[in-house]
PDB file of C-alpha atoms and ligand atoms in Angstrom:
ATOM      1  CA  MET H   1      12.049   1.983   7.101  1.00 80.00           C
ATOM      2  CA  ILE H   2       8.431  -0.201   7.348  1.00 94.00           C
ATOM      3  CA  GLU H   3       7.067  -0.394  10.316  1.00 98.00           C
ATOM      4  CA  ALA H   4       3.737  -1.940  11.101  1.00 98.00           C
ATOM      5  CA  TRP H   5       1.606  -2.173  13.792  1.00 98.00           C
ATOM      6  CA  TYR H   6      -2.364  -3.020  14.701  1.00 98.00           C
ATOM      7  CA  LEU H   7      -4.435   0.293  14.210  1.00 98.00           C
ATOM      8  CA  ASP H   8      -6.751   1.060  17.778  1.00 97.00           C
ATOM      9  CA  GLU H   9     -10.163   1.327  18.169  1.00 91.00           C
ATOM     10  CA  CYS H  10     -10.398   5.392  17.879  1.00 91.00           C
ATOM     11  CA  ASN H  11     -12.114   6.600  14.900  1.00 86.00           C
ATOM     12  CA  GLY H  12     -10.341  10.133  14.860  1.00 93.00           C
ATOM     13  CA  ASP H  13      -7.743  11.776  12.400  1.00 96.00           C
ATOM     14  CA  GLN H  14      -6.856   9.065   9.856  1.00 97.00           C
ATOM     15  CA  ARG H  15      -3.538  10.935   9.270  1.00 97.00           C
ATOM     16  CA  LEU H  16      -2.273   9.898  12.715  1.00 98.00           C
ATOM     17  CA  PRO H  17      -0.893   6.947  14.275  1.00 98.00           C
ATOM     18  CA  HIS H  18      -3.512   5.133  15.908  1.00 98.00           C
ATOM     19  CA  LYS H  19      -1.022   2.925  17.530  1.00 98.00           C
ATOM     20  CA  CYS H  20      -2.341   1.227  20.653  1.00 97.00           C
ATOM     21  CA  ASP H  21      -1.173   1.718  24.396  1.00 96.00           C
ATOM     22  CA  PRO H  22       0.661  -0.393  24.551  1.00 97.00           C
ATOM     23  CA  ASN H  23       1.492  -0.806  20.535  1.00 98.00           C
ATOM     24  CA  LYS H  24       1.042  -4.100  19.358  1.00 98.00           C
ATOM     25  CA  PRO H  25       3.801  -4.079  16.545  1.00 98.00           C
ATOM     26  CA  VAL H  26       3.393  -6.344  13.238  1.00 98.00           C
ATOM     27  CA  SER H  27       6.575  -8.033  11.864  1.00 98.00           C
ATOM     28  CA  LEU H  28       7.652  -8.313   7.827  1.00 97.00           C
ATOM     29  CA  GLU H  29       7.306 -11.687   8.626  1.00 97.00           C
ATOM     30  CA  GLU H  30       3.570 -11.769   9.378  1.00 98.00           C
ATOM     31  CA  LEU H  31       2.930  -9.153   6.376  1.00 98.00           C
ATOM     32  CA  LYS H  32       4.755 -11.820   3.984  1.00 98.00           C
ATOM     33  CA  GLN H  33       1.954 -14.634   5.384  1.00 98.00           C
ATOM     34  CA  LEU H  34      -0.450 -11.715   4.453  1.00 98.00           C
ATOM     35  CA  GLY H  35       1.052 -11.800   1.183  1.00 98.00           C
ATOM     36  CA  VAL H  36       3.012  -8.288   1.283  1.00 98.00           C
ATOM     37  CA  LEU H  37       6.116  -7.927  -0.151  1.00 97.00           C
ATOM     38  CA  HIS H  38       8.487  -5.411   0.492  1.00 97.00           C
ATOM     39  CA  TRP H  39      11.854  -4.181  -0.556  1.00 98.00           C
ATOM     40  CA  LYS H  40      14.146  -1.413   0.901  1.00 98.00           C
ATOM     41  CA  LEU H  41      15.812   0.581  -2.113  1.00 98.00           C
ATOM     42  CA  ASP H  42      17.902   4.181  -2.414  1.00 98.00           C
ATOM     43  CA  ALA H  43      15.199   6.351  -3.250  1.00 98.00           C
ATOM     44  CA  ASP H  44      17.760   8.846  -4.096  1.00 98.00           C
ATOM     45  CA  ILE H  45      19.512   6.802  -7.224  1.00 98.00           C
ATOM     46  CA  TYR H  46      16.040   5.481  -8.292  1.00 98.00           C
ATOM     47  CA  GLU H  47      16.620   6.623 -11.481  1.00 98.00           C
ATOM     48  CA  SER H  48      19.655   4.439 -11.936  1.00 98.00           C
ATOM     49  CA  ASP H  49      18.993   1.907  -9.518  1.00 98.00           C
ATOM     50  CA  PRO H  50      20.406  -1.453 -10.862  1.00 98.00           C
ATOM     51  CA  VAL H  51      18.447  -3.388  -7.642  1.00 98.00           C
ATOM     52  CA  LEU H  52      15.414  -1.861  -8.340  1.00 98.00           C
ATOM     53  CA  GLN H  53      15.859  -2.713 -12.059  1.00 98.00           C
ATOM     54  CA  LYS H  54      16.562  -6.442 -10.951  1.00 98.00           C
ATOM     55  CA  ILE H  55      13.145  -6.195  -9.216  1.00 98.00           C
ATOM     56  CA  ARG H  56      11.274  -5.048 -12.242  1.00 98.00           C
ATOM     57  CA  GLU H  57      12.763  -7.455 -14.262  1.00 98.00           C
ATOM     58  CA  GLU H  58      12.342 -10.163 -12.248  1.00 98.00           C
ATOM     59  CA  TRP H  59       8.588  -9.656 -11.430  1.00 97.00           C
ATOM     60  CA  HIS H  60       7.894  -8.722 -14.658  1.00 98.00           C
ATOM     61  CA  TYR H  61       6.963  -4.805 -13.409  1.00 98.00           C
ATOM     62  CA  THR H  62       6.917  -3.351 -16.692  1.00 98.00           C
ATOM     63  CA  TYR H  63       4.749  -0.458 -16.041  1.00 98.00           C
ATOM     64  CA  ASN H  64       6.048   2.689 -13.655  1.00 98.00           C
ATOM     65  CA  ASP H  65       4.722   6.130 -13.194  1.00 98.00           C
ATOM     66  CA  ILE H  66       4.997   8.890 -10.632  1.00 98.00           C
ATOM     67  CA  ILE H  67       2.224  10.195  -8.428  1.00 97.00           C
ATOM     68  CA  SER H  68       3.036  13.151  -6.090  1.00 97.00           C
ATOM     69  CA  ILE H  69       0.524  13.484  -3.658  1.00 96.00           C
ATOM     70  CA  HIS H  70       0.278  16.966  -2.161  1.00 94.00           C
ATOM     71  CA  LYS H  71      -2.626  19.746  -2.339  1.00 93.00           C
ATOM     72  CA  ASP H  72      -1.258  21.585  -4.973  1.00 93.00           C
ATOM     73  CA  THR H  73       0.317  18.950  -7.090  1.00 91.00           C
ATOM     74  CA  LEU H  74      -2.374  16.724  -7.236  1.00 94.00           C
ATOM     75  CA  PRO H  75      -5.341  17.425  -8.956  1.00 94.00           C
ATOM     76  CA  ASN H  76      -8.870  16.933  -7.052  1.00 95.00           C
ATOM     77  CA  TYR H  77      -6.445  16.418  -4.043  1.00 95.00           C
ATOM     78  CA  GLU H  78      -9.281  15.765  -1.014  1.00 94.00           C
ATOM     79  CA  GLU H  79     -11.632  14.282  -3.469  1.00 96.00           C
ATOM     80  CA  LYS H  80      -8.863  11.507  -4.300  1.00 96.00           C
ATOM     81  CA  LEU H  81      -7.653  11.295  -0.895  1.00 97.00           C
ATOM     82  CA  LYS H  82     -11.309  10.147   0.326  1.00 97.00           C
ATOM     83  CA  MET H  83     -11.469   7.522  -2.571  1.00 97.00           C
ATOM     84  CA  PHE H  84      -7.883   5.825  -1.512  1.00 97.00           C
ATOM     85  CA  PHE H  85      -8.912   6.045   2.598  1.00 98.00           C
ATOM     86  CA  GLU H  86     -12.300   3.566   1.517  1.00 98.00           C
ATOM     87  CA  GLU H  87     -11.658  -0.179   2.099  1.00 98.00           C
ATOM     88  CA  HIS H  88     -11.073  -1.704  -1.349  1.00 98.00           C
ATOM     89  CA  LEU H  89      -9.300  -4.476  -3.508  1.00 98.00           C
ATOM     90  CA  HIS H  90      -7.822  -4.275  -6.619  1.00 98.00           C
ATOM     91  CA  LEU H  91      -7.766  -6.936  -9.529  1.00 98.00           C
ATOM     92  CA  ASP H  92      -4.175  -6.725  -9.894  1.00 98.00           C
ATOM     93  CA  ASP H  93      -1.283  -6.188  -7.245  1.00 98.00           C
ATOM     94  CA  GLU H  94      -0.417  -2.976  -5.918  1.00 98.00           C
ATOM     95  CA  ILE H  95       2.951  -2.020  -5.927  1.00 98.00           C
ATOM     96  CA  ARG H  96       4.048   1.440  -4.927  1.00 98.00           C
ATOM     97  CA  TYR H  97       7.867   2.846  -4.322  1.00 98.00           C
ATOM     98  CA  ILE H  98       7.978   5.979  -1.764  1.00 98.00           C
ATOM     99  CA  LEU H  99      10.687   8.128  -3.487  1.00 98.00           C
ATOM    100  CA  ASP H 100      10.214  11.205  -0.954  1.00 98.00           C
ATOM    101  CA  GLY H 101       7.659  12.002   2.186  1.00 98.00           C
ATOM    102  CA  ARG H 102       5.582   9.194   3.909  1.00 98.00           C
ATOM    103  CA  ALA H 103       2.593   7.932   3.790  1.00 98.00           C
ATOM    104  CA  TYR H 104       0.355   4.738   5.647  1.00 98.00           C
ATOM    105  CA  PHE H 105      -1.304   1.517   4.046  1.00 98.00           C
ATOM    106  CA  ASP H 106      -3.541  -0.141   6.170  1.00 98.00           C
ATOM    107  CA  ILE H 107      -4.214  -3.784   5.345  1.00 98.00           C
ATOM    108  CA  ARG H 108      -6.933  -6.273   6.608  1.00 98.00           C
ATOM    109  CA  ASP H 109      -5.552  -9.574   8.794  1.00 98.00           C
ATOM    110  CA  LYS H 110      -6.673 -13.085   8.653  1.00 97.00           C
ATOM    111  CA  GLU H 111      -9.059 -12.252  11.340  1.00 97.00           C
ATOM    112  CA  ASP H 112     -10.035  -8.718   9.332  1.00 98.00           C
ATOM    113  CA  LYS H 113      -8.337  -6.491  12.046  1.00 98.00           C
ATOM    114  CA  TRP H 114      -6.457  -3.283  10.403  1.00 98.00           C
ATOM    115  CA  ILE H 115      -3.153  -3.537  10.350  1.00 98.00           C
ATOM    116  CA  ARG H 116      -1.134  -0.079   9.589  1.00 98.00           C
ATOM    117  CA  ILE H 117       2.220  -0.149   7.482  1.00 98.00           C
ATOM    118  CA  SER H 118       3.959   3.226   7.758  1.00 98.00           C
ATOM    119  CA  MET H 119       6.253   3.719   4.546  1.00 98.00           C
ATOM    120  CA  ASN H 120       9.027   6.019   4.320  1.00 98.00           C
ATOM    121  CA  LYS H 121      11.498   7.396   1.606  1.00 98.00           C
ATOM    122  CA  GLY H 122      12.979   4.156   0.308  1.00 98.00           C
ATOM    123  CA  ALA H 123      10.038   1.867   1.239  1.00 98.00           C
ATOM    124  CA  MET H 124       8.849  -0.335  -1.320  1.00 98.00           C
ATOM    125  CA  ILE H 125       5.565  -2.478  -1.241  1.00 98.00           C
ATOM    126  CA  THR H 126       3.446  -5.357  -3.150  1.00 98.00           C
ATOM    127  CA  LEU H 127       0.131  -5.766  -1.618  1.00 98.00           C
ATOM    128  CA  PRO H 128      -1.528  -8.984  -3.609  1.00 98.00           C
ATOM    129  CA  ALA H 129      -4.581  -8.955  -5.517  1.00 98.00           C
ATOM    130  CA  GLY H 130      -7.670  -9.204  -3.850  1.00 98.00           C
ATOM    131  CA  ILE H 131      -6.450  -8.154  -0.490  1.00 98.00           C
ATOM    132  CA  TYR H 132      -8.502  -5.320   1.214  1.00 98.00           C
ATOM    133  CA  HIS H 133      -6.923  -2.137   1.775  1.00 98.00           C
ATOM    134  CA  ARG H 134      -6.794   1.798   1.744  1.00 98.00           C
ATOM    135  CA  PHE H 135      -4.310   4.586   1.911  1.00 98.00           C
ATOM    136  CA  THR H 136      -3.493   7.663   4.272  1.00 98.00           C
ATOM    137  CA  MET H 137      -1.474  10.463   4.369  1.00 97.00           C
ATOM    138  CA  ASP H 138       0.295  10.729   7.744  1.00 97.00           C
ATOM    139  CA  GLU H 139       0.504  14.412   9.240  1.00 97.00           C
ATOM    140  CA  THR H 140       3.364  15.482   6.844  1.00 97.00           C
ATOM    141  CA  ASN H 141       0.866  15.844   4.051  1.00 96.00           C
ATOM    142  CA  TYR H 142       3.358  14.593   1.734  1.00 97.00           C
ATOM    143  CA  THR H 143       4.220  11.840  -0.726  1.00 97.00           C
ATOM    144  CA  LYS H 144       5.838  10.874  -3.970  1.00 98.00           C
ATOM    145  CA  ALA H 145       5.885   7.389  -5.231  1.00 98.00           C
ATOM    146  CA  MET H 146       6.353   5.280  -7.674  1.00 98.00           C
ATOM    147  CA  ARG H 147       3.374   3.028  -9.051  1.00 98.00           C
ATOM    148  CA  LEU H 148       4.331   0.141 -10.924  1.00 98.00           C
ATOM    149  CA  PHE H 149       2.457  -2.471 -12.569  1.00 98.00           C
ATOM    150  CA  LYS H 150       2.754  -5.922 -14.675  1.00 98.00           C
ATOM    151  CA  GLY H 151       1.369  -4.732 -18.266  1.00 97.00           C
ATOM    152  CA  GLU H 152      -1.166  -2.064 -18.813  1.00 98.00           C
ATOM    153  CA  PRO H 153      -1.854  -0.793 -15.206  1.00 98.00           C
ATOM    154  CA  VAL H 154      -5.324  -0.545 -14.283  1.00 98.00           C
ATOM    155  CA  TRP H 155      -6.090   1.547 -11.360  1.00 97.00           C
ATOM    156  CA  LYS H 156      -9.558   0.419 -10.840  1.00 98.00           C
ATOM    157  CA  ALA H 157     -10.841  -0.026  -7.276  1.00 98.00           C
ATOM    158  CA  TYR H 158     -13.471  -2.191  -5.790  1.00 98.00           C
ATOM    159  CA  ASN H 159     -15.129  -1.233  -2.294  1.00 98.00           C
ATOM    160  CA  ARG H 160     -15.816  -3.303  -0.158  1.00 98.00           C
ATOM    161  CA  PRO H 161     -17.937  -5.535  -0.244  1.00 98.00           C
ATOM    162  CA  ALA H 162     -16.056  -7.155  -3.105  1.00 98.00           C
ATOM    163  CA  ASP H 163     -16.451 -10.796  -1.928  1.00 98.00           C
ATOM    164  CA  ASP H 164     -17.258 -12.438  -4.958  1.00 98.00           C
ATOM    165  CA  PHE H 165     -14.166 -11.757  -7.167  1.00 98.00           C
ATOM    166  CA  GLU H 166     -12.219 -14.828  -8.159  1.00 98.00           C
ATOM    167  CA  VAL H 167      -9.011 -13.062  -6.997  1.00 98.00           C
ATOM    168  CA  ARG H 168     -10.476 -12.473  -3.836  1.00 98.00           C
ATOM    169  CA  GLU H 169     -11.188 -16.119  -3.038  1.00 98.00           C
ATOM    170  CA  LYS H 170      -8.181 -16.825  -4.375  1.00 98.00           C
ATOM    171  CA  TYR H 171      -6.521 -14.587  -2.433  1.00 98.00           C
ATOM    172  CA  LEU H 172      -8.129 -16.124   0.619  1.00 98.00           C
ATOM    173  CA  ASN H 173      -6.893 -19.340  -0.349  1.00 97.00           C
ATOM    174  CA  SER H 174      -3.136 -18.376  -0.712  1.00 97.00           C
ATOM    175  CA  ILE H 175      -2.847 -17.018   3.116  1.00 97.00           C
ATOM    176  CA  LYS H 176      -5.085 -20.278   4.239  1.00 94.00           C
ATOM    177  CA  SER H 177      -1.721 -22.272   4.239  1.00 76.00           C
ATOM    178  CA  ALA H 178       0.724 -19.768   4.910  1.00 68.00           C
TER     179      ALA H 178
HETATM  180  C1  KMT D   1      -4.549   2.896  -4.133  1.00 65.07           C
HETATM  181  O1  KMT D   1      -4.840   2.114  -5.145  1.00 65.07           O
HETATM  182  O2  KMT D   1      -5.025   2.223  -2.645  1.00 65.07           O
HETATM  183  C2  KMT D   1      -3.766   3.885  -4.284  1.00 65.07           C
HETATM  184  O3  KMT D   1      -3.579   3.906  -5.159  1.00 65.07           O
HETATM  185  C3  KMT D   1      -2.755   4.769  -3.234  1.00 65.07           C
HETATM  186  C4  KMT D   1      -2.401   5.723  -3.655  1.00 65.07           C
HETATM  187  S1  KMT D   1      -1.037   5.406  -4.441  1.00 65.07           S
HETATM  188  C5  KMT D   1       0.393   6.069  -3.642  1.00 65.07           C
HETATM  189 NI1   NI D   2      -5.814  -0.098  -3.700  1.00 65.07          NI
END
């Protein structure tokens, strides 16, 4: 449900997979070393899922809402997609649970190379505060995702360069020893 790979060097349509030839897969262990956590859940029962409930309690993900990303459901669709695909960071963790459809999250590795994380229905991910990343739809152009947050949500994104934030330094330190 979660698959990751290094992006190729070509700058074509962002919705295409852009795998290298041959593919350079990235393991879940490598993602973990970059501070990226993930879960596989049963999205058909998200409203009453005890496993999701337990994760939310354990990680204090008190807030949640649902965003349906499709040209007919999301106001300013094109504009928002453009924004999501700008390389950025947040001061808090970005937690997303794919309830339907598919999407890609791209993150930077320790050498600043792009890793693409493919997320299908049932995949939940936490991108740590301070990691540079971006988001895109795939060719299916549809995602329904739960957004979770610790406390009152802050969606503010800081486009790269955003290296002077303490959270950036903290993030870099956290992956040094991993
Ligand atoms: C972000 O900050 O990258 C996003 O919110 C991506 C879209 S939410 C599925
Ligand atoms: Ni983000």
